[in-house]
PDB file of C-alpha atoms in Angstrom:
ATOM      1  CA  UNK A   1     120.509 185.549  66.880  1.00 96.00           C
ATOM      2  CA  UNK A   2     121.593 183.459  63.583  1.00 98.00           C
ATOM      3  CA  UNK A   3     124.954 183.453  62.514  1.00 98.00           C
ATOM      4  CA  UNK A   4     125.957 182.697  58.852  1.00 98.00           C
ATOM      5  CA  UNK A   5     129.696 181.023  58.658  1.00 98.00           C
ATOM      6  CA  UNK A   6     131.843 181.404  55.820  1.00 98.00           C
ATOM      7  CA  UNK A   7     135.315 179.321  55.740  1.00 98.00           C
ATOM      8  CA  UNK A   8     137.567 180.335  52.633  1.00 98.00           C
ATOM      9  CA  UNK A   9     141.037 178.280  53.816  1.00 98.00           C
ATOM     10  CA  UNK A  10     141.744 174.836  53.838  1.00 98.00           C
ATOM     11  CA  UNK A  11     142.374 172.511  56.776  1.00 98.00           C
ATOM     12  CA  UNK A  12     145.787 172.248  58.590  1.00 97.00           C
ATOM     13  CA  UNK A  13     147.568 174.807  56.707  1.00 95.00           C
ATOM     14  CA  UNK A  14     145.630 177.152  57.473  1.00 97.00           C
ATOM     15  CA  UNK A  15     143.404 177.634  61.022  1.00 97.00           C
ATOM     16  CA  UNK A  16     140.332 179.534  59.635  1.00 98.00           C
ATOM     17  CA  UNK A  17     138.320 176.420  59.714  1.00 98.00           C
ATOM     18  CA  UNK A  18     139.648 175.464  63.385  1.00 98.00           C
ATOM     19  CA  UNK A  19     138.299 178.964  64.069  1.00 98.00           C
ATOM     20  CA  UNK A  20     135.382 178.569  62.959  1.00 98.00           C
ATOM     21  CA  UNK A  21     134.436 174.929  64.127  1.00 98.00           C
ATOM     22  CA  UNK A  22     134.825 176.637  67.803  1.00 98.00           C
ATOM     23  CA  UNK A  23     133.500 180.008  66.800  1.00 98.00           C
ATOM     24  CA  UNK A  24     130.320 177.560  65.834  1.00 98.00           C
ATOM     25  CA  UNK A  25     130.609 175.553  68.779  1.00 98.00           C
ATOM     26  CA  UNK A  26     130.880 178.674  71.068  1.00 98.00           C
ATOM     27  CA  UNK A  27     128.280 180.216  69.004  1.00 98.00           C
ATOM     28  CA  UNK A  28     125.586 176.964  69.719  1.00 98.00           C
ATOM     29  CA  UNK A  29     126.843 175.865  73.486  1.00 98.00           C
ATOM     30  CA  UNK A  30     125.410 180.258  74.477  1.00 98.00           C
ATOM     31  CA  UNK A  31     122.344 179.260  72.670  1.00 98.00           C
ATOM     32  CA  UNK A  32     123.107 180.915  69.850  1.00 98.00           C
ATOM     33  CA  UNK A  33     121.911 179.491  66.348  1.00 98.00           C
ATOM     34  CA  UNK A  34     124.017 178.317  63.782  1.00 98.00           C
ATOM     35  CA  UNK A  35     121.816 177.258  60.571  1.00 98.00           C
ATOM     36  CA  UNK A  36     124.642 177.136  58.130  1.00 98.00           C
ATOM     37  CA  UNK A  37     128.250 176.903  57.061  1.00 98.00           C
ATOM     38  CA  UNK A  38     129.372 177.723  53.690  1.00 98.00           C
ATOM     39  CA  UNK A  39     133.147 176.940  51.968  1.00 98.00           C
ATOM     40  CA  UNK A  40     134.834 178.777  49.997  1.00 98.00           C
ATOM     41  CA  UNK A  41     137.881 178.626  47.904  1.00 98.00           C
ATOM     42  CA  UNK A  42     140.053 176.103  49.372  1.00 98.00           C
ATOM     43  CA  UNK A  43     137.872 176.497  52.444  1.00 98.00           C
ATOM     44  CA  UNK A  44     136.082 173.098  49.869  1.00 98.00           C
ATOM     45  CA  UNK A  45     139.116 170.594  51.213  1.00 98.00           C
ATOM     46  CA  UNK A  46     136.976 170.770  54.651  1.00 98.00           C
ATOM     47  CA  UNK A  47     134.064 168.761  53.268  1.00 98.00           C
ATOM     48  CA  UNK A  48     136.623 165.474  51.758  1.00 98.00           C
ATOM     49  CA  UNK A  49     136.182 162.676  53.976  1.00 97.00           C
ATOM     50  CA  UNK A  50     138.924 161.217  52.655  1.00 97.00           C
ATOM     51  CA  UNK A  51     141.634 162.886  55.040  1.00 95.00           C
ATOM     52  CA  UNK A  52     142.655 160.811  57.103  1.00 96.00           C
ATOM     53  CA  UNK A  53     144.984 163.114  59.941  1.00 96.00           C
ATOM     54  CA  UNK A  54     147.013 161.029  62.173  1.00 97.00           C
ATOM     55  CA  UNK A  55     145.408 159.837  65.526  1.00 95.00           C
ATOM     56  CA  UNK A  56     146.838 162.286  67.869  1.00 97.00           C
ATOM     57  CA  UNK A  57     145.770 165.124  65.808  1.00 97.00           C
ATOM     58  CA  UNK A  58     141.997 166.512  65.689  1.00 97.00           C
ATOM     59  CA  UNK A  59     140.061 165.324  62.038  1.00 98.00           C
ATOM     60  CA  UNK A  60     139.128 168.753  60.900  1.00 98.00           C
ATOM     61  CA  UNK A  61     136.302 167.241  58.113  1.00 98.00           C
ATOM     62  CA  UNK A  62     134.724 164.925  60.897  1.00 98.00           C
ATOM     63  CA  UNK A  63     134.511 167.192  63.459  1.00 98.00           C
ATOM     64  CA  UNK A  64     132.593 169.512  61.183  1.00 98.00           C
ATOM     65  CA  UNK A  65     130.280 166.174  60.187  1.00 98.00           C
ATOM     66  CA  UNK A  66     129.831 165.324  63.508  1.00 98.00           C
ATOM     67  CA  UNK A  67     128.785 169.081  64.957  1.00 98.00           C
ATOM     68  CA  UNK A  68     126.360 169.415  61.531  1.00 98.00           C
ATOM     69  CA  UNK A  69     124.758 165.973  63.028  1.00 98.00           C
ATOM     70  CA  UNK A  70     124.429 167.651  66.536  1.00 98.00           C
ATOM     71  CA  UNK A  71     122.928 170.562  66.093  1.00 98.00           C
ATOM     72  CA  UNK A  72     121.508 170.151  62.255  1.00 97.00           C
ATOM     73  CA  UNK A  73     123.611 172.661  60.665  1.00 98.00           C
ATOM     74  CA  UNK A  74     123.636 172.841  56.864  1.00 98.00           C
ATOM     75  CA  UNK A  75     127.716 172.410  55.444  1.00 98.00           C
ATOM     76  CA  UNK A  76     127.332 173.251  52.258  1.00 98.00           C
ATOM     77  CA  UNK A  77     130.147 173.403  49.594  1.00 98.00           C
ATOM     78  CA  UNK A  78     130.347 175.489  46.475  1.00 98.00           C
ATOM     79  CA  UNK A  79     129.808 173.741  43.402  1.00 98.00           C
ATOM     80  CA  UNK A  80     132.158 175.997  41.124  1.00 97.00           C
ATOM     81  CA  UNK A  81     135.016 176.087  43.897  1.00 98.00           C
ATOM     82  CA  UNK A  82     134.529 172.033  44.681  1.00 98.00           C
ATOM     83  CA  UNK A  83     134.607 171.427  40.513  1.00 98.00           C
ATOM     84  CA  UNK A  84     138.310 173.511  40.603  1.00 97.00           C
ATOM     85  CA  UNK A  85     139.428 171.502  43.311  1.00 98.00           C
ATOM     86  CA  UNK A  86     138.137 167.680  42.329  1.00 97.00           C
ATOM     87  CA  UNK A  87     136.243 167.908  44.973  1.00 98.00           C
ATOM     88  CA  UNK A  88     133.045 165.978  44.234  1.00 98.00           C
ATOM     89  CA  UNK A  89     129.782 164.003  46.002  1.00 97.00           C
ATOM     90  CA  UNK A  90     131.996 160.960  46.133  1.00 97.00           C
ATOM     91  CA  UNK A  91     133.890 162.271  48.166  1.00 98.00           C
ATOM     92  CA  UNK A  92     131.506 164.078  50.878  1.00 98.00           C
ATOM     93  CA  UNK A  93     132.002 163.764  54.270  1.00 98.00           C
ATOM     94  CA  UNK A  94     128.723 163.174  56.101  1.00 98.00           C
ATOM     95  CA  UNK A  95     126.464 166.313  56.348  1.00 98.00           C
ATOM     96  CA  UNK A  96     127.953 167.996  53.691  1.00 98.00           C
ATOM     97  CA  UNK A  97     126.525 168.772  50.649  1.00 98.00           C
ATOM     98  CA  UNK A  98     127.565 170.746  47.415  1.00 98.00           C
ATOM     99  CA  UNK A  99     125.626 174.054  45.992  1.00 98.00           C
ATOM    100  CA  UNK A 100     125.181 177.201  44.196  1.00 98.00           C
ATOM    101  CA  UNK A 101     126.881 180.619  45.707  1.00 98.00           C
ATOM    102  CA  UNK A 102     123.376 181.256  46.356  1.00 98.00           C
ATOM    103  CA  UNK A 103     123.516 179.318  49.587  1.00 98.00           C
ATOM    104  CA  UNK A 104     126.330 182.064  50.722  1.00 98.00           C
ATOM    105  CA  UNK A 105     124.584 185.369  49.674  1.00 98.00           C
ATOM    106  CA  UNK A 106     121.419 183.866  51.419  1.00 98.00           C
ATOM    107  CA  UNK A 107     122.738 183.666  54.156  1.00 98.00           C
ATOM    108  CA  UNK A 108     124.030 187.602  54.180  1.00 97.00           C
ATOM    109  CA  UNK A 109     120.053 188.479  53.716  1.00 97.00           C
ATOM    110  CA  UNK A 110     118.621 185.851  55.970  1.00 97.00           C
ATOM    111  CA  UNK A 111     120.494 185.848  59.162  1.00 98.00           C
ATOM    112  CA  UNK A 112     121.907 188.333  61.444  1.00 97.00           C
ATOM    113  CA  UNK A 113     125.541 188.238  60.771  1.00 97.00           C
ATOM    114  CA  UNK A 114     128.130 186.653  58.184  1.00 97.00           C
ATOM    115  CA  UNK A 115     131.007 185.966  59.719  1.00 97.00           C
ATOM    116  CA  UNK A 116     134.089 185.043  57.531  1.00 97.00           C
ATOM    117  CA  UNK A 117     137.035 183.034  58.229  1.00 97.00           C
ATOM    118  CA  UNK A 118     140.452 183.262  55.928  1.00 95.00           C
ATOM    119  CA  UNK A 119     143.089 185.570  55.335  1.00 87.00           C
TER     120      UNK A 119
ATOM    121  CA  UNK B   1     119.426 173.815  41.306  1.00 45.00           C
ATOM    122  CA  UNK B   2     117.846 175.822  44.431  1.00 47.00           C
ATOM    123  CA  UNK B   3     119.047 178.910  43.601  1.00 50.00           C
ATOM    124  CA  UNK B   4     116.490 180.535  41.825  1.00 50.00           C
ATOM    125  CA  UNK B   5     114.038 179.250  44.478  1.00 50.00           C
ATOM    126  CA  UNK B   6     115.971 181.173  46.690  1.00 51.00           C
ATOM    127  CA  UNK B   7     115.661 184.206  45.003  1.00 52.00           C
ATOM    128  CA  UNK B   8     111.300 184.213  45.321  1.00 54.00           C
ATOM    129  CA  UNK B   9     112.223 183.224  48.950  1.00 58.00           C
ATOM    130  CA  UNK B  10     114.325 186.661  49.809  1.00 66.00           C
ATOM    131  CA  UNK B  11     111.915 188.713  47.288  1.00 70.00           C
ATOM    132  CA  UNK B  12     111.874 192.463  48.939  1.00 87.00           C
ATOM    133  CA  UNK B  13     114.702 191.840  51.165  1.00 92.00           C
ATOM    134  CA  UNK B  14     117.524 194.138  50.376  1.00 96.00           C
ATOM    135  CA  UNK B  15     120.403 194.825  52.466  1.00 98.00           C
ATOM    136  CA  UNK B  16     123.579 195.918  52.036  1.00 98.00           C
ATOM    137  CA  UNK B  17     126.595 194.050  51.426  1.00 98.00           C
ATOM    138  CA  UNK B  18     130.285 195.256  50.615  1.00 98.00           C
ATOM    139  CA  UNK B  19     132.954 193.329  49.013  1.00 98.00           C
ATOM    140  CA  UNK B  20     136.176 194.339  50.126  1.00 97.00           C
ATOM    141  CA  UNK B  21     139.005 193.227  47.782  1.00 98.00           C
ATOM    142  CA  UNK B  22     142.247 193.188  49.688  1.00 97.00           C
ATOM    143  CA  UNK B  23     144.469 191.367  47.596  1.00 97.00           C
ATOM    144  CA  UNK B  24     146.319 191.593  43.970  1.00 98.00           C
ATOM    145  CA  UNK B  25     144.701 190.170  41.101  1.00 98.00           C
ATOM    146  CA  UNK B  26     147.075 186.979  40.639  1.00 97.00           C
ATOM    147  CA  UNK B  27     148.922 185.171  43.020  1.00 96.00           C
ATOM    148  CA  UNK B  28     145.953 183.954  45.184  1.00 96.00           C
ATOM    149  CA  UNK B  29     142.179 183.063  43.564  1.00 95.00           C
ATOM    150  CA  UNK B  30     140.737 185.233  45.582  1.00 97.00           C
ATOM    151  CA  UNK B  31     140.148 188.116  43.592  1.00 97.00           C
ATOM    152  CA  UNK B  32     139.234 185.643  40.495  1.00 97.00           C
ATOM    153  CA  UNK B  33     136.411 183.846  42.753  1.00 96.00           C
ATOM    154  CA  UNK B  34     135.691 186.573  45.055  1.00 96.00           C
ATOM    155  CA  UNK B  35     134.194 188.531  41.801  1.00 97.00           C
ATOM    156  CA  UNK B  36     131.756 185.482  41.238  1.00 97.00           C
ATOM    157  CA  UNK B  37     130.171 185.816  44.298  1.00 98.00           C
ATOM    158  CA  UNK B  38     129.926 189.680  43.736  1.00 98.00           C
ATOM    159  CA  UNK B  39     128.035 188.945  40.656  1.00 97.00           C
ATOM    160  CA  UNK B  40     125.365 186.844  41.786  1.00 97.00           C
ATOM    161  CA  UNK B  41     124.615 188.551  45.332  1.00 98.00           C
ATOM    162  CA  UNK B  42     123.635 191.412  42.445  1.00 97.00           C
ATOM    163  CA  UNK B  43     121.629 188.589  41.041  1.00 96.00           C
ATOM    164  CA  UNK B  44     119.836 188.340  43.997  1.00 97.00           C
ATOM    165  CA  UNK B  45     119.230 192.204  43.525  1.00 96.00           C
ATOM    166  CA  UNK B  46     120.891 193.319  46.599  1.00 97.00           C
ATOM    167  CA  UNK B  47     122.551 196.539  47.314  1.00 98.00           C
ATOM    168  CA  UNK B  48     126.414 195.934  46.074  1.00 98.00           C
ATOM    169  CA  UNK B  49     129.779 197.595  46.813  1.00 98.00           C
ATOM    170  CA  UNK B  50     133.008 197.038  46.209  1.00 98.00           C
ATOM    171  CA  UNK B  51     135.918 198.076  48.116  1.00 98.00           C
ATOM    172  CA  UNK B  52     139.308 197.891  47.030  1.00 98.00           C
ATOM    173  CA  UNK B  53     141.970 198.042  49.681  1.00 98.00           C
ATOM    174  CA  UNK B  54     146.211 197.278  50.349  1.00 98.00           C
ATOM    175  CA  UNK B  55     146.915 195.301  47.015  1.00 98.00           C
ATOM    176  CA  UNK B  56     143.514 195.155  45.566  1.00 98.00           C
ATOM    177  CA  UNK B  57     143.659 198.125  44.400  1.00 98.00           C
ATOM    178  CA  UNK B  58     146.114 196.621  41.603  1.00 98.00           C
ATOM    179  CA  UNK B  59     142.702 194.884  40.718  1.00 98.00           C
ATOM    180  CA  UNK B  60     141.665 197.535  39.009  1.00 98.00           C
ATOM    181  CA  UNK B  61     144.992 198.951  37.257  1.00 98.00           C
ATOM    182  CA  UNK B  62     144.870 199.750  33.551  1.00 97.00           C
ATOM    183  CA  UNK B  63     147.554 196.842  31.536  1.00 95.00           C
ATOM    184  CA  UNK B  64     147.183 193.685  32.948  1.00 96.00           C
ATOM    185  CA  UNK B  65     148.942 191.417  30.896  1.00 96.00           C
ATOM    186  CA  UNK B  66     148.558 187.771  32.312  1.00 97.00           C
ATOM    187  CA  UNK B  67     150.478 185.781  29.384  1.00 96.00           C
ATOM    188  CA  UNK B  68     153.257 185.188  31.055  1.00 96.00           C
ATOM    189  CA  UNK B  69     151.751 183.372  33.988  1.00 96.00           C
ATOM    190  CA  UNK B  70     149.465 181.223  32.060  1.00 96.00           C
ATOM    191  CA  UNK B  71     146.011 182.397  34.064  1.00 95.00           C
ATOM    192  CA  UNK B  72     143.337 183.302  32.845  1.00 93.00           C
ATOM    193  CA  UNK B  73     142.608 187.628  32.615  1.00 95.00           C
ATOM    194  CA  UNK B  74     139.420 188.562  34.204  1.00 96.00           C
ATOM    195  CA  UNK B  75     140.325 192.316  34.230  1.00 95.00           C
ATOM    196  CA  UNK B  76     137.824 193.273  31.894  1.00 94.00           C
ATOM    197  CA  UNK B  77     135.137 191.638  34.254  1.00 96.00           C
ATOM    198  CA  UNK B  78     135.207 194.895  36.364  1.00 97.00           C
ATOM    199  CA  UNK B  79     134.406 197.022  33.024  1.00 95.00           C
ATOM    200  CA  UNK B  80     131.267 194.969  32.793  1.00 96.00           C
ATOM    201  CA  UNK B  81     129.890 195.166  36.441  1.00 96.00           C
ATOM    202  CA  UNK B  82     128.168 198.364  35.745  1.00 94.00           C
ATOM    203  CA  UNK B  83     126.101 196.007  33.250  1.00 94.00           C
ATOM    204  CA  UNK B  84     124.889 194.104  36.413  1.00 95.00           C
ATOM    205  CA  UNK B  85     124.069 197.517  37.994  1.00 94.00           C
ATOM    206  CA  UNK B  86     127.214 196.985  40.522  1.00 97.00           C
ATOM    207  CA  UNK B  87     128.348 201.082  40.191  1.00 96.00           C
ATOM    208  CA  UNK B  88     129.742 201.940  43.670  1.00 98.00           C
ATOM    209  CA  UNK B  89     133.275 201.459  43.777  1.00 98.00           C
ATOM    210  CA  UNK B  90     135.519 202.662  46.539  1.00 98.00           C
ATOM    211  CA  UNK B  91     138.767 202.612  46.311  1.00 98.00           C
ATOM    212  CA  UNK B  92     141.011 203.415  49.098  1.00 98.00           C
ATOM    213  CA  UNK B  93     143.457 207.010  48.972  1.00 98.00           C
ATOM    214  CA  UNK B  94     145.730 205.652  50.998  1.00 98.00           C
ATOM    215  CA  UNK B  95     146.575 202.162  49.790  1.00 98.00           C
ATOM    216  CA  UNK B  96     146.247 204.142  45.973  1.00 98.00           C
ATOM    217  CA  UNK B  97     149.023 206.692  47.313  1.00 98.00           C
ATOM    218  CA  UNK B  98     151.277 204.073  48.729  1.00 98.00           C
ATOM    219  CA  UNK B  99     152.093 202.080  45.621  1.00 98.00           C
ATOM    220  CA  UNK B 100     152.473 205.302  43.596  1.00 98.00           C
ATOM    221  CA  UNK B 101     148.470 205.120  41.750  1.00 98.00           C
ATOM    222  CA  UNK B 102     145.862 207.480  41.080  1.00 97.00           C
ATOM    223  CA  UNK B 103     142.536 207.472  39.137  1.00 97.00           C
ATOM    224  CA  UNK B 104     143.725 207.704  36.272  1.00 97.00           C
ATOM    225  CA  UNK B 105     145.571 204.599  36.314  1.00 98.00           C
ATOM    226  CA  UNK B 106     142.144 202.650  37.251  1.00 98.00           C
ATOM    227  CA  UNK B 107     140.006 201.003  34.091  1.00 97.00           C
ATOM    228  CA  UNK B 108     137.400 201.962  35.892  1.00 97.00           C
ATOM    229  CA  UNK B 109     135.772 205.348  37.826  1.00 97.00           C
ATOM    230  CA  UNK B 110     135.552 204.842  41.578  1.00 98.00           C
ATOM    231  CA  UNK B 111     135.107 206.975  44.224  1.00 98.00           C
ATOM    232  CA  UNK B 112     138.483 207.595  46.238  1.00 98.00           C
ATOM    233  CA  UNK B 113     137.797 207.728  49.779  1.00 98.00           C
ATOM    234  CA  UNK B 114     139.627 208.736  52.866  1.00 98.00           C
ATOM    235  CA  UNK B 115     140.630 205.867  55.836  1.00 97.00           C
ATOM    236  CA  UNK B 116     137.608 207.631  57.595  1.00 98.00           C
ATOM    237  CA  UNK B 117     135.203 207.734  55.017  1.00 98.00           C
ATOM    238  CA  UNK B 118     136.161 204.261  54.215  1.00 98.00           C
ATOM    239  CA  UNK B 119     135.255 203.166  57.856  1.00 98.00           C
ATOM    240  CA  UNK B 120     131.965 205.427  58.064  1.00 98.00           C
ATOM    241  CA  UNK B 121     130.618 203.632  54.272  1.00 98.00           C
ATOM    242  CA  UNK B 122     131.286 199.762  56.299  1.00 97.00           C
ATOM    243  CA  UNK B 123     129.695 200.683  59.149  1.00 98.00           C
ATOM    244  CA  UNK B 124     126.937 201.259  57.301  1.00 98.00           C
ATOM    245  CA  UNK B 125     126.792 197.791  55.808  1.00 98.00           C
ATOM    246  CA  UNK B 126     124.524 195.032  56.527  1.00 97.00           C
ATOM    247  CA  UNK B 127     127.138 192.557  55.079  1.00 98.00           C
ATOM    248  CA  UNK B 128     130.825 192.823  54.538  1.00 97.00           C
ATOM    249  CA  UNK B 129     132.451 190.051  52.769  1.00 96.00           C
ATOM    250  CA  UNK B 130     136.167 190.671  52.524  1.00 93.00           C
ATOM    251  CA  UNK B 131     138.391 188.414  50.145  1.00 90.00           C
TER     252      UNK B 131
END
C-alpha cells in the first residue's frame, strides 16, 4: 500500500502538517510506504529552513527533513504556490525540493490513496 | 520541468478524481489555487469532477464583482473549463437551498444533486481532493 500526502496549511497555526508528519510516520513504522509528500498553499512555509521554533517546541520543517532522510520520501513543494509565498531554493530545508502540480496529480494516479491535510 | 515526462509515464492510466470546492471564492486562496490543480490533473487527461459544497457553491454565482477587494476575478475560469473537457459539475441542493440559490443563479449548468446522490458519485471516486 502507497500513500500520497498532501499538506495545504502552514506550520504552527495550523496542525495539518503535525497530522500528517505522524499520519506518515504511523503510515511507515506498519510498513506501509510513503513515496511522497506534496505542499500546498501555505502548506509551502513547511519546506523554509529558516524557522527557527524555540527549543522546547518540536521544528515542524526539520522533522519533515529528517523523516524524508529516513525513509527516502520525496517533499516536494509547488513551484506556483512557493513563487506567491517567497518561498524559493535558497531557502529549502534539506530533502525538499520545488515542482510542477504534476508531482500532486501523479500521485492521485500512481499510488493507492491521496490523503489531504487542511481545512 | 518533469512534468510532461510524467505525463508519457501515466499514459493509459485514468482514474477518477473529484474536486470538492467547499469554500467561497475570496477570503481564502483556496478556491483561486484549488482551480489550478483542477486544470492540469485534466492535463494529465484524467477523469475530472467538480463538486461544489457549503460556501463553494458561491463559486459559481452569476455577479462577482471583486473591485472592491483588490483580487484578482477568476470567475470566468469556470466558463472556460468545458474548453479543457472538465463538464461534470455537481453542485450540492442542499448547501444551494440554504443560502437562498438555484440554477439559475449559477454561470454555469451543473447537475444539482441530493446529500445521497452526492455521497453515492464520491464513493465512486478514485481520488477526492477537497479544497
Amino acid at each position: 500500500m502507497q500513500f500520497g500526502i498532501l499538506v495545504n496549511e502552514g506550520p504552527y497555526s495550523h496542525q495539518a502538517s503535525d497530522s500528517a508528519y505522524l499520519f506518515a510516520r504511523s503510515a511507515i513504522e506498519k510498513g506501509y510506504k510513503v513515496p511522497r509528500v506534496f505542499f500546498y498553499h501555505d502548506g509551502v512555509y513547511n519546506a523554509s529552513r529558516l524557522a527557527t521554533p524555540p527549543q522546547d517546541d518540536r521544528n515542524v520543517s526539520a522533522r519533515w527533513s529528517k523523516l524524508a532522510a529516513d525513509h527516502g520520501i520525496d517533499l516536494v513543494v509547488c513551484v506556483a504556490a512557493a513563487q506567491r509565498r517567497g518561498i524559493t531554493d535558497g531557502v529549502l530545508g534539506d530533502n525538499f525540493r520545488i515542482s510542477g502540480l504534476g508531482q500532486l496529480v501523479e500521485m492521485g494516479i500512481q499510488y493507492d490513496r491521496l490523503v489531504t491535510f487542511g481545512d | 520541468m518533469s512534468d510532461m515526462d510524467d505525463m508519457d509515464d501515466d499514459a493509459g492510466i485514468v482514474k477518477k478524481f473529484m474536486f470538492l470546492n467547499r469554500k467561497a471564492p475570496h477570503g481564502t486562496v483556496y478556491a483561486l489555487e484549488g482551480l489550478e490543480v483542477v486544470l492540469i490533473t485534466a492535463a494529465f487527461d484524467q477523469d475530472v469532477s467538480m463538486a461544489f459544497t457549503d460556501d463553494g457553491v458561491y463559486q459559481l454565482v452569476k455577479g462577482i464583482d471583486t473591485k472592491g477587494i483588490e483580487v484578482k476575478d477568476f470567475s470566468k475560469t469556470y466558463r472556460a473549463l468545458e474548453g479543457y473537457d472538465i463538464e461534470k459539475l455537481y453542485v450540492d441542493q442542499v448547501s444551494m437551498d440554504a443560502r437562498g440559490l438555484s440554477e439559475d443563479d449559477l454561470i454555469v449548468d451543473v447537475t444539482v444533486l441530493s446529500v445521497d446522490e452526492m455521497a453515492n458519485l464520491m464513493a465512486e471516486q478514485d481520488v477526492v481532493i477537497s479544497f
